Amino acid sequence: MSGDIDEALVGLGLRRTVPRLTILNLLGEAATPLSVLDLHRLVTSAYPMVNLSTVYRNVTVMTGYGVLHSIEHGGQTLYGLATTPHHHLICEHCGLLIEVPADRLDPAVAQVMADSGFKMEPTGQLLRGRCRRCRHAVHDAS
Amino acid sequence: MSGDIDEALVGLGLRRTVPRLTILNLLGEAATPLSVLDLHRLVTSAYPMVNLSTVYRNVTVMTGYGVLHSIEHGGQTLYGLATTPHHHLICEHCGLLIEVPADRLDPAVAQVMADSGFKMEPTGQLLRGRCRRCRHAVHDAS
DNA sequence: TTTCGTGCAAATGGTTTGCAGTGGC
DNA sequence: GCCACTGCAAACCATTTGCACGAAA
């Protein structure tokens, strides 16, 4: 199903193993980035013997090679395919996570960073806010 | 030293205890947000009996009351005084962390978020990039 | 056949929690 | 004196690591 996603592995000199291909397929179908625990649950539902530490090692390796990208939130790390450059908006209230194309955000943020001598990371920024539904749901939130 | 920082505690109905006042003083003098472990090290150098869990509880409570703000990075949480609204730029390479006034970032990012129905958090955004020094230091970084 | 990748189990590090005692107000 | 706050110790949870076996190339 992945078509050419796993081709990338070969090009990088990474072996095509069951855990790796399964992770790539799952992330390719997922609408949002997944945690390692989520990934492990999904992987083991098809291949029960795959170990949690194997999932950890693979997302780390593939992130290092640029195949995946990661964002930190709520004390854990989420992983997604590094396809089109994009960042994320997360709702602090309900956890809703959506992607925004990098070029929508780049000019604005890059300018702010450049003023401080920083060069912006091209992907994986995580911006915190409150989504439409949660804005309306709780006006009197504690 | 803190002058009126700890006044806030009284106004919120929080007791003025040694751990709390010490934490507030330390954060008031710090140039950047501090981790709980850093805070604990500093607090205990003056009051050795203060427990780590007490520091954890206090930063959590004071963050909930809006006295402190927090940012997550590298698997741990950093805390700072919630004074002027601001966000942070962090260098992914050396960890340099600097503050940017909220109003420098707000218009740009708020617009991007609003397009997705999000309302931006007024403080505590963490933007990842590479600082001036690290941009020049390693052209051929691994 | 030679690495690279994996399963397993144990360790690590940040953070949270239950409980009984104590200090702030 | 009441109750929020604390110290202590144990538990928790995400993540990492050492090691011997197994599989991709």
Short mmCIF file of N, CA, C and O in Angstrom, two decimals, chain B residues 22 30 40 54-55 68 73 80 82 90 94 101 104-105 108 120 124 126 140:
data_model
loop_
_atom_site.label_atom_id
_atom_site.label_comp_id
_atom_site.label_asym_id
_atom_site.label_seq_id
_atom_site.Cartn_x
_atom_site.Cartn_y
_atom_site.Cartn_z
N THR B 22 11.18 30.77 47.71
CA THR B 22 12.52 30.55 47.16
C THR B 22 12.45 30.31 45.66
O THR B 22 13.25 30.85 44.88
N ALA B 30 16.65 34.39 37.39
CA ALA B 30 17.15 33.58 36.28
C ALA B 30 16.92 34.28 34.95
O ALA B 30 15.91 34.95 34.75
N HIS B 40 15.40 22.59 42.03
CA HIS B 40 15.61 21.84 43.26
C HIS B 40 17.05 21.96 43.74
O HIS B 40 17.30 22.14 44.93
N THR B 54 8.17 18.43 46.37
CA THR B 54 7.59 19.71 46.75
C THR B 54 7.80 20.73 45.64
O THR B 54 6.90 21.52 45.33
N VAL B 55 8.97 20.70 45.03
CA VAL B 55 9.22 21.61 43.92
C VAL B 55 8.27 21.29 42.77
O VAL B 55 7.65 22.18 42.20
N LEU B 68 3.30 31.12 37.13
CA LEU B 68 4.41 30.66 36.29
C LEU B 68 3.88 30.24 34.93
O LEU B 68 2.69 30.02 34.76
N HIS B 73 10.54 20.82 26.66
CA HIS B 73 11.63 20.64 25.69
C HIS B 73 12.58 19.55 26.16
O HIS B 73 13.01 19.52 27.30
N GLY B 80 9.20 29.37 34.19
CA GLY B 80 9.65 30.75 34.36
C GLY B 80 8.52 31.58 34.92
O GLY B 80 7.37 31.15 34.94
N ALA B 82 5.64 34.18 35.00
CA ALA B 82 4.72 34.66 33.99
C ALA B 82 4.59 36.17 34.13
O ALA B 82 3.64 36.66 34.72
N ILE B 90 14.23 28.41 20.69
CA ILE B 90 15.26 27.51 21.20
C ILE B 90 16.11 27.00 20.06
O ILE B 90 15.61 26.71 18.97
N CYS B 94 22.38 23.82 20.28
CA CYS B 94 23.10 24.08 21.53
C CYS B 94 22.15 24.30 22.70
O CYS B 94 22.60 24.43 23.84
N PRO B 101 9.13 38.96 22.94
CA PRO B 101 7.87 39.54 23.41
C PRO B 101 6.71 38.99 22.58
O PRO B 101 6.83 38.80 21.38
N ARG B 104 5.54 40.50 19.24
CA ARG B 104 6.37 40.36 18.04
C ARG B 104 5.88 39.19 17.20
O ARG B 104 6.06 39.14 16.00
N LEU B 105 5.29 38.23 17.87
CA LEU B 105 4.91 36.99 17.18
C LEU B 105 3.41 36.93 16.92
O LEU B 105 2.97 36.36 15.93
N ALA B 108 1.43 37.50 13.34
CA ALA B 108 1.75 36.54 12.30
C ALA B 108 1.15 35.18 12.58
O ALA B 108 0.42 34.60 11.76
N MET B 120 -4.83 31.39 19.27
CA MET B 120 -3.47 31.17 19.76
C MET B 120 -3.35 31.36 21.25
O MET B 120 -3.98 32.24 21.83
N GLY B 124 4.00 31.34 25.90
CA GLY B 124 4.57 30.02 26.06
C GLY B 124 4.76 29.22 24.80
O GLY B 124 5.05 28.03 24.84
N LEU B 126 6.81 27.69 21.84
CA LEU B 126 8.22 27.34 21.73
C LEU B 126 8.55 27.10 20.27
O LEU B 126 8.04 26.18 19.64
N ASP B 140 28.78 21.49 8.15
CA ASP B 140 28.76 20.09 7.74
C ASP B 140 28.25 19.19 8.84
O ASP B 140 28.70 18.07 8.99
#
